[in-house]
PDB file of C-alpha atoms in Angstrom:
ATOM      1  CA  UNK A   1       0.000   0.000   0.000  1.00  0.00           C
ATOM      2  CA  UNK A   2       1.148   3.650  -0.396  1.00  0.00           C
ATOM      3  CA  UNK A   3       1.326   4.020   3.400  1.00  0.00           C
ATOM      4  CA  UNK A   4       3.586   0.976   3.720  1.00  0.00           C
ATOM      5  CA  UNK A   5       5.798   2.232   0.877  1.00  0.00           C
ATOM      6  CA  UNK A   6       6.129   5.633   2.562  1.00  0.00           C
ATOM      7  CA  UNK A   7       7.038   3.987   5.873  1.00  0.00           C
ATOM      8  CA  UNK A   8       9.576   1.775   4.116  1.00  0.00           C
ATOM      9  CA  UNK A   9      11.243   4.743   2.396  1.00  0.00           C
ATOM     10  CA  UNK A  10      11.418   6.592   5.705  1.00  0.00           C
ATOM     11  CA  UNK A  11      13.112   3.650   7.420  1.00  0.00           C
ATOM     12  CA  UNK A  12      15.632   3.309   4.592  1.00  0.00           C
ATOM     13  CA  UNK A  13      16.502   7.008   4.586  1.00  0.00           C
ATOM     14  CA  UNK A  14      16.680   7.322   8.366  1.00  0.00           C
ATOM     15  CA  UNK A  15      17.591   4.026  10.085  1.00  0.00           C
ATOM     16  CA  UNK A  16      16.700   3.721  13.749  1.00  0.00           C
ATOM     17  CA  UNK A  17      18.286   1.872  16.633  1.00  0.00           C
ATOM     18  CA  UNK A  18      16.379  -0.153  19.220  1.00  0.00           C
ATOM     19  CA  UNK A  19      17.132  -1.719  22.568  1.00  0.00           C
ATOM     20  CA  UNK A  20      17.273  -5.527  22.645  1.00  0.00           C
ATOM     21  CA  UNK A  21      13.745  -5.675  24.041  1.00  0.00           C
ATOM     22  CA  UNK A  22      12.530  -3.266  21.353  1.00  0.00           C
ATOM     23  CA  UNK A  23      11.109  -0.815  23.896  1.00  0.00           C
ATOM     24  CA  UNK A  24      13.119   2.266  22.923  1.00  0.00           C
ATOM     25  CA  UNK A  25      13.792   3.603  19.463  1.00  0.00           C
ATOM     26  CA  UNK A  26      15.916   6.632  18.625  1.00  0.00           C
ATOM     27  CA  UNK A  27      16.054   8.385  15.269  1.00  0.00           C
ATOM     28  CA  UNK A  28      19.442   9.240  13.809  1.00  0.00           C
ATOM     29  CA  UNK A  29      18.976  12.692  12.323  1.00  0.00           C
ATOM     30  CA  UNK A  30      20.777  13.243   9.046  1.00  0.00           C
ATOM     31  CA  UNK A  31      23.044  16.291   8.817  1.00  0.00           C
ATOM     32  CA  UNK A  32      23.095  18.803   5.955  1.00  0.00           C
ATOM     33  CA  UNK A  33      26.497  17.475   4.871  1.00  0.00           C
ATOM     34  CA  UNK A  34      25.195  13.897   4.716  1.00  0.00           C
ATOM     35  CA  UNK A  35      22.149  15.109   2.833  1.00  0.00           C
ATOM     36  CA  UNK A  36      24.307  16.814   0.211  1.00  0.00           C
ATOM     37  CA  UNK A  37      26.734  13.867  -0.002  1.00  0.00           C
ATOM     38  CA  UNK A  38      24.079  11.499  -1.323  1.00  0.00           C
ATOM     39  CA  UNK A  39      24.599  10.342  -4.919  1.00  0.00           C
ATOM     40  CA  UNK A  40      22.458  12.224  -7.426  1.00  0.00           C
ATOM     41  CA  UNK A  41      19.465   9.944  -8.045  1.00  0.00           C
ATOM     42  CA  UNK A  42      18.634  11.763 -11.305  1.00  0.00           C
ATOM     43  CA  UNK A  43      21.836  10.788 -13.163  1.00  0.00           C
ATOM     44  CA  UNK A  44      20.915   7.175 -14.128  1.00  0.00           C
ATOM     45  CA  UNK A  45      17.474   8.263 -15.330  1.00  0.00           C
ATOM     46  CA  UNK A  46      18.889  11.162 -17.358  1.00  0.00           C
ATOM     47  CA  UNK A  47      21.570   8.923 -18.894  1.00  0.00           C
ATOM     48  CA  UNK A  48      18.962   6.380 -19.981  1.00  0.00           C
ATOM     49  CA  UNK A  49      16.481   8.917 -21.380  1.00  0.00           C
ATOM     50  CA  UNK A  50      19.085  11.016 -23.196  1.00  0.00           C
ATOM     51  CA  UNK A  51      21.682   8.405 -24.204  1.00  0.00           C
ATOM     52  CA  UNK A  52      20.065   4.995 -23.678  1.00  0.00           C
ATOM     53  CA  UNK A  53      22.701   3.993 -21.101  1.00  0.00           C
ATOM     54  CA  UNK A  54      21.703   0.997 -18.930  1.00  0.00           C
ATOM     55  CA  UNK A  55      23.400  -0.883 -16.056  1.00  0.00           C
ATOM     56  CA  UNK A  56      25.148  -4.135 -16.936  1.00  0.00           C
ATOM     57  CA  UNK A  57      22.946  -6.121 -14.547  1.00  0.00           C
ATOM     58  CA  UNK A  58      19.789  -7.109 -16.442  1.00  0.00           C
ATOM     59  CA  UNK A  59      17.487  -6.768 -13.417  1.00  0.00           C
ATOM     60  CA  UNK A  60      18.823  -3.319 -12.580  1.00  0.00           C
ATOM     61  CA  UNK A  61      18.437  -2.382 -16.249  1.00  0.00           C
ATOM     62  CA  UNK A  62      14.842  -3.569 -16.228  1.00  0.00           C
ATOM     63  CA  UNK A  63      14.035  -1.580 -13.070  1.00  0.00           C
ATOM     64  CA  UNK A  64      15.609   1.528 -14.565  1.00  0.00           C
ATOM     65  CA  UNK A  65      13.558   1.214 -17.760  1.00  0.00           C
ATOM     66  CA  UNK A  66      10.345   0.899 -15.743  1.00  0.00           C
ATOM     67  CA  UNK A  67      11.259   3.804 -13.459  1.00  0.00           C
ATOM     68  CA  UNK A  68      12.305   6.064 -16.352  1.00  0.00           C
ATOM     69  CA  UNK A  69       8.887   5.711 -17.978  1.00  0.00           C
ATOM     70  CA  UNK A  70       7.541   7.993 -15.242  1.00  0.00           C
ATOM     71  CA  UNK A  71       9.970  10.805 -16.096  1.00  0.00           C
ATOM     72  CA  UNK A  72      10.727  13.105 -19.011  1.00  0.00           C
ATOM     73  CA  UNK A  73      13.384  15.681 -19.913  1.00  0.00           C
ATOM     74  CA  UNK A  74      12.519  19.252 -20.881  1.00  0.00           C
ATOM     75  CA  UNK A  75      15.210  21.878 -21.483  1.00  0.00           C
ATOM     76  CA  UNK A  76      17.847  19.590 -19.955  1.00  0.00           C
ATOM     77  CA  UNK A  77      15.812  19.304 -16.720  1.00  0.00           C
ATOM     78  CA  UNK A  78      14.241  16.108 -15.369  1.00  0.00           C
ATOM     79  CA  UNK A  79      10.515  16.155 -14.578  1.00  0.00           C
ATOM     80  CA  UNK A  80       8.219  13.557 -13.024  1.00  0.00           C
ATOM     81  CA  UNK A  81       5.215  12.778 -15.192  1.00  0.00           C
ATOM     82  CA  UNK A  82       1.615  12.711 -13.989  1.00  0.00           C
ATOM     83  CA  UNK A  83      -1.658  11.991 -15.758  1.00  0.00           C
ATOM     84  CA  UNK A  84      -3.829  14.394 -13.778  1.00  0.00           C
ATOM     85  CA  UNK A  85      -1.352  16.697 -11.992  1.00  0.00           C
ATOM     86  CA  UNK A  86       1.295  19.169 -13.243  1.00  0.00           C
ATOM     87  CA  UNK A  87       4.759  17.797 -13.964  1.00  0.00           C
ATOM     88  CA  UNK A  88       7.108  18.043 -10.971  1.00  0.00           C
ATOM     89  CA  UNK A  89      10.662  19.323 -11.322  1.00  0.00           C
ATOM     90  CA  UNK A  90      13.167  16.794  -9.927  1.00  0.00           C
ATOM     91  CA  UNK A  91      15.722  18.268  -7.512  1.00  0.00           C
ATOM     92  CA  UNK A  92      18.608  16.992  -5.399  1.00  0.00           C
ATOM     93  CA  UNK A  93      21.073  18.032  -2.700  1.00  0.00           C
ATOM     94  CA  UNK A  94      21.329  21.676  -1.708  1.00  0.00           C
ATOM     95  CA  UNK A  95      18.466  22.656  -4.006  1.00  0.00           C
ATOM     96  CA  UNK A  96      16.107  20.258  -2.217  1.00  0.00           C
ATOM     97  CA  UNK A  97      17.387  21.465   1.163  1.00  0.00           C
ATOM     98  CA  UNK A  98      16.769  25.110   0.214  1.00  0.00           C
ATOM     99  CA  UNK A  99      13.237  24.266  -0.955  1.00  0.00           C
ATOM    100  CA  UNK A 100      12.470  22.566   2.369  1.00  0.00           C
ATOM    101  CA  UNK A 101      13.874  25.518   4.331  1.00  0.00           C
ATOM    102  CA  UNK A 102      11.927  28.148   2.373  1.00  0.00           C
ATOM    103  CA  UNK A 103       8.685  26.150   2.500  1.00  0.00           C
ATOM    104  CA  UNK A 104       8.949  25.323   6.196  1.00  0.00           C
ATOM    105  CA  UNK A 105      10.249  28.536   7.771  1.00  0.00           C
ATOM    106  CA  UNK A 106      10.711  31.003   4.906  1.00  0.00           C
ATOM    107  CA  UNK A 107       8.810  34.224   4.294  1.00  0.00           C
ATOM    108  CA  UNK A 108       5.563  32.328   3.645  1.00  0.00           C
ATOM    109  CA  UNK A 109       6.456  29.223   5.656  1.00  0.00           C
ATOM    110  CA  UNK A 110       3.899  27.781   8.050  1.00  0.00           C
ATOM    111  CA  UNK A 111       6.191  25.411  10.003  1.00  0.00           C
ATOM    112  CA  UNK A 112       4.290  22.431   8.609  1.00  0.00           C
ATOM    113  CA  UNK A 113       4.902  18.922   9.904  1.00  0.00           C
ATOM    114  CA  UNK A 114       6.664  16.296   7.782  1.00  0.00           C
ATOM    115  CA  UNK A 115       3.801  14.950   5.663  1.00  0.00           C
ATOM    116  CA  UNK A 116       2.135  18.359   5.304  1.00  0.00           C
ATOM    117  CA  UNK A 117       5.478  19.890   4.323  1.00  0.00           C
ATOM    118  CA  UNK A 118       6.046  17.247   1.636  1.00  0.00           C
ATOM    119  CA  UNK A 119       2.549  17.766   0.213  1.00  0.00           C
ATOM    120  CA  UNK A 120       3.086  21.531   0.120  1.00  0.00           C
ATOM    121  CA  UNK A 121       6.389  21.123  -1.754  1.00  0.00           C
ATOM    122  CA  UNK A 122       4.617  18.925  -4.307  1.00  0.00           C
ATOM    123  CA  UNK A 123       1.988  21.625  -4.785  1.00  0.00           C
ATOM    124  CA  UNK A 124       4.833  24.057  -5.453  1.00  0.00           C
ATOM    125  CA  UNK A 125       6.047  21.729  -8.232  1.00  0.00           C
ATOM    126  CA  UNK A 126       9.091  19.847  -6.863  1.00  0.00           C
ATOM    127  CA  UNK A 127       9.930  16.179  -6.261  1.00  0.00           C
ATOM    128  CA  UNK A 128      12.665  13.817  -5.056  1.00  0.00           C
ATOM    129  CA  UNK A 129      12.235  10.168  -3.964  1.00  0.00           C
ATOM    130  CA  UNK A 130      12.949  10.561  -0.233  1.00  0.00           C
ATOM    131  CA  UNK A 131      10.898  13.746   0.084  1.00  0.00           C
ATOM    132  CA  UNK A 132       8.597  12.436   2.831  1.00  0.00           C
ATOM    133  CA  UNK A 133      11.433  11.143   5.003  1.00  0.00           C
ATOM    134  CA  UNK A 134      13.532  14.286   4.461  1.00  0.00           C
ATOM    135  CA  UNK A 135      10.640  16.607   5.337  1.00  0.00           C
ATOM    136  CA  UNK A 136       9.850  14.583   8.442  1.00  0.00           C
ATOM    137  CA  UNK A 137      13.496  14.823   9.497  1.00  0.00           C
ATOM    138  CA  UNK A 138      13.684  18.579   8.785  1.00  0.00           C
ATOM    139  CA  UNK A 139      10.503  19.375  10.745  1.00  0.00           C
ATOM    140  CA  UNK A 140      11.629  17.206  13.665  1.00  0.00           C
ATOM    141  CA  UNK A 141      14.850  19.252  13.948  1.00  0.00           C
ATOM    142  CA  UNK A 142      13.064  22.638  13.945  1.00  0.00           C
ATOM    143  CA  UNK A 143      13.565  24.245  17.364  1.00  0.00           C
ATOM    144  CA  UNK A 144      10.456  26.452  17.185  1.00  0.00           C
ATOM    145  CA  UNK A 145       8.255  23.524  16.155  1.00  0.00           C
ATOM    146  CA  UNK A 146       9.415  21.565  19.206  1.00  0.00           C
ATOM    147  CA  UNK A 147       8.913  24.512  21.577  1.00  0.00           C
ATOM    148  CA  UNK A 148       5.379  25.294  20.447  1.00  0.00           C
ATOM    149  CA  UNK A 149       4.108  21.854  19.436  1.00  0.00           C
ATOM    150  CA  UNK A 150       0.617  21.176  20.864  1.00  0.00           C
ATOM    151  CA  UNK A 151       0.582  18.754  23.801  1.00  0.00           C
ATOM    152  CA  UNK A 152      -2.522  16.686  23.071  1.00  0.00           C
ATOM    153  CA  UNK A 153      -3.695  14.500  25.962  1.00  0.00           C
ATOM    154  CA  UNK A 154      -7.130  13.599  24.621  1.00  0.00           C
ATOM    155  CA  UNK A 155      -7.755  10.074  23.261  1.00  0.00           C
ATOM    156  CA  UNK A 156      -7.834   9.761  19.481  1.00  0.00           C
ATOM    157  CA  UNK A 157     -11.193   9.943  17.727  1.00  0.00           C
ATOM    158  CA  UNK A 158     -12.415   9.786  14.161  1.00  0.00           C
ATOM    159  CA  UNK A 159     -12.408  13.133  12.377  1.00  0.00           C
ATOM    160  CA  UNK A 160     -15.837  14.499  11.511  1.00  0.00           C
ATOM    161  CA  UNK A 161     -15.548  16.584   8.348  1.00  0.00           C
ATOM    162  CA  UNK A 162     -17.562  19.773   7.962  1.00  0.00           C
ATOM    163  CA  UNK A 163     -18.746  20.135   4.383  1.00  0.00           C
ATOM    164  CA  UNK A 164     -20.064  22.908   2.184  1.00  0.00           C
ATOM    165  CA  UNK A 165     -21.501  22.534  -1.340  1.00  0.00           C
ATOM    166  CA  UNK A 166     -19.262  25.155  -2.985  1.00  0.00           C
ATOM    167  CA  UNK A 167     -16.513  27.673  -2.130  1.00  0.00           C
ATOM    168  CA  UNK A 168     -17.341  30.745  -0.040  1.00  0.00           C
ATOM    169  CA  UNK A 169     -20.924  29.649   0.613  1.00  0.00           C
ATOM    170  CA  UNK A 170     -20.597  29.033   4.364  1.00  0.00           C
ATOM    171  CA  UNK A 171     -18.193  30.842   6.715  1.00  0.00           C
ATOM    172  CA  UNK A 172     -17.365  30.346  10.392  1.00  0.00           C
ATOM    173  CA  UNK A 173     -16.688  33.442  12.501  1.00  0.00           C
ATOM    174  CA  UNK A 174     -15.022  33.933  15.867  1.00  0.00           C
ATOM    175  CA  UNK A 175     -13.006  36.434  17.911  1.00  0.00           C
ATOM    176  CA  UNK A 176      -9.608  35.587  19.432  1.00  0.00           C
ATOM    177  CA  UNK A 177      -8.528  37.531  22.493  1.00  0.00           C
ATOM    178  CA  UNK A 178      -7.756  39.429  24.563  1.00  0.00           C
ATOM    179  CA  UNK A 179      -4.058  39.062  23.750  1.00  0.00           C
ATOM    180  CA  UNK A 180      -0.900  41.022  24.561  1.00  0.00           C
ATOM    181  CA  UNK A 181      -1.370  44.589  23.206  1.00  0.00           C
ATOM    182  CA  UNK A 182       0.475  44.966  19.923  1.00  0.00           C
ATOM    183  CA  UNK A 183       1.325  47.849  17.606  1.00  0.00           C
ATOM    184  CA  UNK A 184       0.714  51.577  17.904  1.00  0.00           C
ATOM    185  CA  UNK A 185      -3.042  51.053  18.214  1.00  0.00           C
ATOM    186  CA  UNK A 186      -2.611  48.422  20.941  1.00  0.00           C
ATOM    187  CA  UNK A 187      -4.441  45.649  19.118  1.00  0.00           C
ATOM    188  CA  UNK A 188      -5.772  42.972  21.470  1.00  0.00           C
ATOM    189  CA  UNK A 189      -8.323  41.026  19.414  1.00  0.00           C
ATOM    190  CA  UNK A 190      -8.503  39.109  16.143  1.00  0.00           C
ATOM    191  CA  UNK A 191     -11.705  38.790  14.138  1.00  0.00           C
ATOM    192  CA  UNK A 192     -11.408  35.576  12.114  1.00  0.00           C
ATOM    193  CA  UNK A 193     -13.624  34.155   9.355  1.00  0.00           C
ATOM    194  CA  UNK A 194     -12.923  30.782   7.703  1.00  0.00           C
ATOM    195  CA  UNK A 195     -14.542  29.294   4.603  1.00  0.00           C
ATOM    196  CA  UNK A 196     -15.829  25.754   5.202  1.00  0.00           C
ATOM    197  CA  UNK A 197     -15.041  24.549   1.654  1.00  0.00           C
ATOM    198  CA  UNK A 198     -11.572  25.948   0.864  1.00  0.00           C
ATOM    199  CA  UNK A 199     -10.430  26.659   4.477  1.00  0.00           C
ATOM    200  CA  UNK A 200      -9.500  30.172   3.303  1.00  0.00           C
ATOM    201  CA  UNK A 201      -8.948  32.452   6.303  1.00  0.00           C
ATOM    202  CA  UNK A 202      -9.687  36.168   6.548  1.00  0.00           C
ATOM    203  CA  UNK A 203      -8.596  37.944   9.743  1.00  0.00           C
ATOM    204  CA  UNK A 204      -8.048  41.459  11.054  1.00  0.00           C
ATOM    205  CA  UNK A 205      -6.629  42.873  14.303  1.00  0.00           C
ATOM    206  CA  UNK A 206      -8.654  45.271  16.481  1.00  0.00           C
ATOM    207  CA  UNK A 207      -8.147  47.164  19.723  1.00  0.00           C
ATOM    208  CA  UNK A 208     -11.747  46.355  20.578  1.00  0.00           C
ATOM    209  CA  UNK A 209     -14.298  44.628  18.340  1.00  0.00           C
ATOM    210  CA  UNK A 210     -17.512  46.651  18.101  1.00  0.00           C
ATOM    211  CA  UNK A 211     -20.744  45.757  16.309  1.00  0.00           C
ATOM    212  CA  UNK A 212     -19.948  48.024  13.366  1.00  0.00           C
ATOM    213  CA  UNK A 213     -16.466  46.494  13.024  1.00  0.00           C
ATOM    214  CA  UNK A 214     -17.951  43.062  12.336  1.00  0.00           C
ATOM    215  CA  UNK A 215     -20.284  44.407   9.635  1.00  0.00           C
ATOM    216  CA  UNK A 216     -17.536  46.488   8.007  1.00  0.00           C
ATOM    217  CA  UNK A 217     -15.110  43.554   7.972  1.00  0.00           C
ATOM    218  CA  UNK A 218     -17.634  41.190   6.384  1.00  0.00           C
ATOM    219  CA  UNK A 219     -18.455  43.802   3.761  1.00  0.00           C
ATOM    220  CA  UNK A 220     -14.852  44.651   2.831  1.00  0.00           C
ATOM    221  CA  UNK A 221     -13.113  41.275   3.272  1.00  0.00           C
ATOM    222  CA  UNK A 222     -15.871  38.755   2.504  1.00  0.00           C
ATOM    223  CA  UNK A 223     -18.581  40.239   0.288  1.00  0.00           C
ATOM    224  CA  UNK A 224     -16.347  42.516  -1.829  1.00  0.00           C
ATOM    225  CA  UNK A 225     -13.660  39.808  -2.275  1.00  0.00           C
ATOM    226  CA  UNK A 226     -15.536  36.508  -2.376  1.00  0.00           C
ATOM    227  CA  UNK A 227     -19.162  37.380  -3.030  1.00  0.00           C
ATOM    228  CA  UNK A 228     -22.248  37.158  -0.853  1.00  0.00           C
ATOM    229  CA  UNK A 229     -22.124  34.186   1.521  1.00  0.00           C
ATOM    230  CA  UNK A 230     -25.193  32.044   2.054  1.00  0.00           C
ATOM    231  CA  UNK A 231     -24.523  31.393   5.742  1.00  0.00           C
ATOM    232  CA  UNK A 232     -22.284  32.531   8.611  1.00  0.00           C
ATOM    233  CA  UNK A 233     -21.830  30.254  11.632  1.00  0.00           C
ATOM    234  CA  UNK A 234     -20.764  31.919  14.870  1.00  0.00           C
ATOM    235  CA  UNK A 235     -21.080  31.753  18.637  1.00  0.00           C
ATOM    236  CA  UNK A 236     -23.283  33.920  20.832  1.00  0.00           C
ATOM    237  CA  UNK A 237     -20.847  36.791  21.276  1.00  0.00           C
ATOM    238  CA  UNK A 238     -22.505  40.175  21.930  1.00  0.00           C
ATOM    239  CA  UNK A 239     -21.172  41.585  18.630  1.00  0.00           C
ATOM    240  CA  UNK A 240     -22.787  38.722  16.686  1.00  0.00           C
ATOM    241  CA  UNK A 241     -26.231  38.743  18.315  1.00  0.00           C
ATOM    242  CA  UNK A 242     -26.609  42.535  18.237  1.00  0.00           C
ATOM    243  CA  UNK A 243     -29.558  44.087  16.436  1.00  0.00           C
ATOM    244  CA  UNK A 244     -27.318  46.057  14.046  1.00  0.00           C
ATOM    245  CA  UNK A 245     -25.466  42.928  12.885  1.00  0.00           C
ATOM    246  CA  UNK A 246     -28.710  40.978  12.469  1.00  0.00           C
ATOM    247  CA  UNK A 247     -30.056  43.855  10.365  1.00  0.00           C
ATOM    248  CA  UNK A 248     -26.888  43.803   8.249  1.00  0.00           C
ATOM    249  CA  UNK A 249     -27.261  40.058   7.577  1.00  0.00           C
ATOM    250  CA  UNK A 250     -30.953  40.450   6.795  1.00  0.00           C
ATOM    251  CA  UNK A 251     -30.166  43.230   4.300  1.00  0.00           C
ATOM    252  CA  UNK A 252     -27.862  40.954   2.277  1.00  0.00           C
ATOM    253  CA  UNK A 253     -29.954  37.812   2.905  1.00  0.00           C
ATOM    254  CA  UNK A 254     -27.174  36.093   4.846  1.00  0.00           C
ATOM    255  CA  UNK A 255     -28.336  33.252   7.057  1.00  0.00           C
ATOM    256  CA  UNK A 256     -26.950  33.669  10.586  1.00  0.00           C
ATOM    257  CA  UNK A 257     -26.489  30.401  12.519  1.00  0.00           C
ATOM    258  CA  UNK A 258     -25.461  30.307  16.177  1.00  0.00           C
ATOM    259  CA  UNK A 259     -23.581  27.434  17.803  1.00  0.00           C
ATOM    260  CA  UNK A 260     -24.456  26.029  21.220  1.00  0.00           C
ATOM    261  CA  UNK A 261     -23.351  28.382  24.036  1.00  0.00           C
ATOM    262  CA  UNK A 262     -20.253  27.292  25.985  1.00  0.00           C
ATOM    263  CA  UNK A 263     -19.657  24.424  23.550  1.00  0.00           C
ATOM    264  CA  UNK A 264     -16.668  25.224  21.264  1.00  0.00           C
ATOM    265  CA  UNK A 265     -17.124  22.018  19.238  1.00  0.00           C
ATOM    266  CA  UNK A 266     -20.356  23.481  17.915  1.00  0.00           C
ATOM    267  CA  UNK A 267     -18.244  25.828  15.790  1.00  0.00           C
ATOM    268  CA  UNK A 268     -15.328  23.469  15.216  1.00  0.00           C
ATOM    269  CA  UNK A 269     -14.172  25.088  11.977  1.00  0.00           C
ATOM    270  CA  UNK A 270     -13.595  28.412  13.735  1.00  0.00           C
ATOM    271  CA  UNK A 271     -11.739  26.736  16.607  1.00  0.00           C
ATOM    272  CA  UNK A 272      -9.484  24.848  14.160  1.00  0.00           C
ATOM    273  CA  UNK A 273      -8.655  28.066  12.279  1.00  0.00           C
ATOM    274  CA  UNK A 274      -7.920  29.866  15.555  1.00  0.00           C
ATOM    275  CA  UNK A 275      -5.524  27.108  16.600  1.00  0.00           C
ATOM    276  CA  UNK A 276      -3.733  27.224  13.238  1.00  0.00           C
ATOM    277  CA  UNK A 277      -3.300  31.003  13.371  1.00  0.00           C
ATOM    278  CA  UNK A 278      -2.069  31.106  16.955  1.00  0.00           C
ATOM    279  CA  UNK A 279       0.362  28.202  16.502  1.00  0.00           C
ATOM    280  CA  UNK A 280       1.927  29.874  13.455  1.00  0.00           C
ATOM    281  CA  UNK A 281       2.156  33.245  15.210  1.00  0.00           C
ATOM    282  CA  UNK A 282       3.885  31.637  18.214  1.00  0.00           C
ATOM    283  CA  UNK A 283       6.446  29.878  16.021  1.00  0.00           C
ATOM    284  CA  UNK A 284       7.284  33.096  14.176  1.00  0.00           C
ATOM    285  CA  UNK A 285       7.618  35.344  17.228  1.00  0.00           C
ATOM    286  CA  UNK A 286       9.158  33.041  19.839  1.00  0.00           C
ATOM    287  CA  UNK A 287       9.591  35.362  22.872  1.00  0.00           C
ATOM    288  CA  UNK A 288       8.508  38.671  21.234  1.00  0.00           C
ATOM    289  CA  UNK A 289       4.766  38.098  21.651  1.00  0.00           C
ATOM    290  CA  UNK A 290       3.893  41.805  21.514  1.00  0.00           C
ATOM    291  CA  UNK A 291       4.752  41.883  17.783  1.00  0.00           C
ATOM    292  CA  UNK A 292       1.991  39.461  16.748  1.00  0.00           C
ATOM    293  CA  UNK A 293       0.014  42.064  14.780  1.00  0.00           C
ATOM    294  CA  UNK A 294       3.033  42.743  12.520  1.00  0.00           C
ATOM    295  CA  UNK A 295       3.272  39.049  11.600  1.00  0.00           C
ATOM    296  CA  UNK A 296      -0.453  38.541  10.962  1.00  0.00           C
ATOM    297  CA  UNK A 297      -0.363  39.110   7.192  1.00  0.00           C
ATOM    298  CA  UNK A 298       2.629  36.789   6.765  1.00  0.00           C
ATOM    299  CA  UNK A 299       0.853  34.076   8.767  1.00  0.00           C
ATOM    300  CA  UNK A 300      -2.309  34.480   6.679  1.00  0.00           C
ATOM    301  CA  UNK A 301      -0.217  34.205   3.515  1.00  0.00           C
ATOM    302  CA  UNK A 302       1.329  30.976   4.801  1.00  0.00           C
ATOM    303  CA  UNK A 303      -2.071  29.507   5.699  1.00  0.00           C
ATOM    304  CA  UNK A 304      -3.463  30.350   2.257  1.00  0.00           C
ATOM    305  CA  UNK A 305      -0.504  29.008   0.255  1.00  0.00           C
TER     306      UNK A 305
END
């Protein structure tokens, strides 16, 4: 299965040691020098595609022919073919390391975990065979990821997906705060809206969230950018149950749905978006928490990428 193949590639790239009783296992992290010292996996494929060169061993030659059928060469660069997805540029060594660094903690990096980081790199159009294992290793060595990783003590449960028929039809809304005052205007709150279908996040910092602020934000950041929503799901905050906000929703025929009071799971999409935003802000700022408002746009960019 694909999961077993991924696990196998991870074990090959990063061997582990175990005690005789098998109770303890310790990963041997690969260094940047070891990463760069690997032989270039693209060379045999390029030699076969461009020059027809095959290994002397017939079984190795057969495997190379089969593997090479999934690749092509364009402008002297090797690309991985796909029937339904864009071709992926094949990279190696320092280039792959730079791509991981920029995607994980660069200007639009979101400090993604190993599998999420590998999937994001694929969406950006790059590939190498040990990508999953390398990304897992890189994320595990990130100091900020270890400092601010969530400590989950709840038992595992099946995920319950929240669906929406089409993009930007249904939005969840919530307010985060109060937080450490930030910026010249002493921002303490975040108004956050998340689309159920695309998980697109819109957020803005406020010193204090008034009724008119909610209406203005929905008009400028939701309606004018994404069109009229059919429904907004929110909690029973005073800004959301006010007469002025209800009148605003009635004017644009927006259905306003309220979750159960004192039950965060009732608006799970908003809680998940809040957790994502706050985790990314923490990893970017480290000890300088009062600068969170300056990093908000960069965090939103990372979440949307």
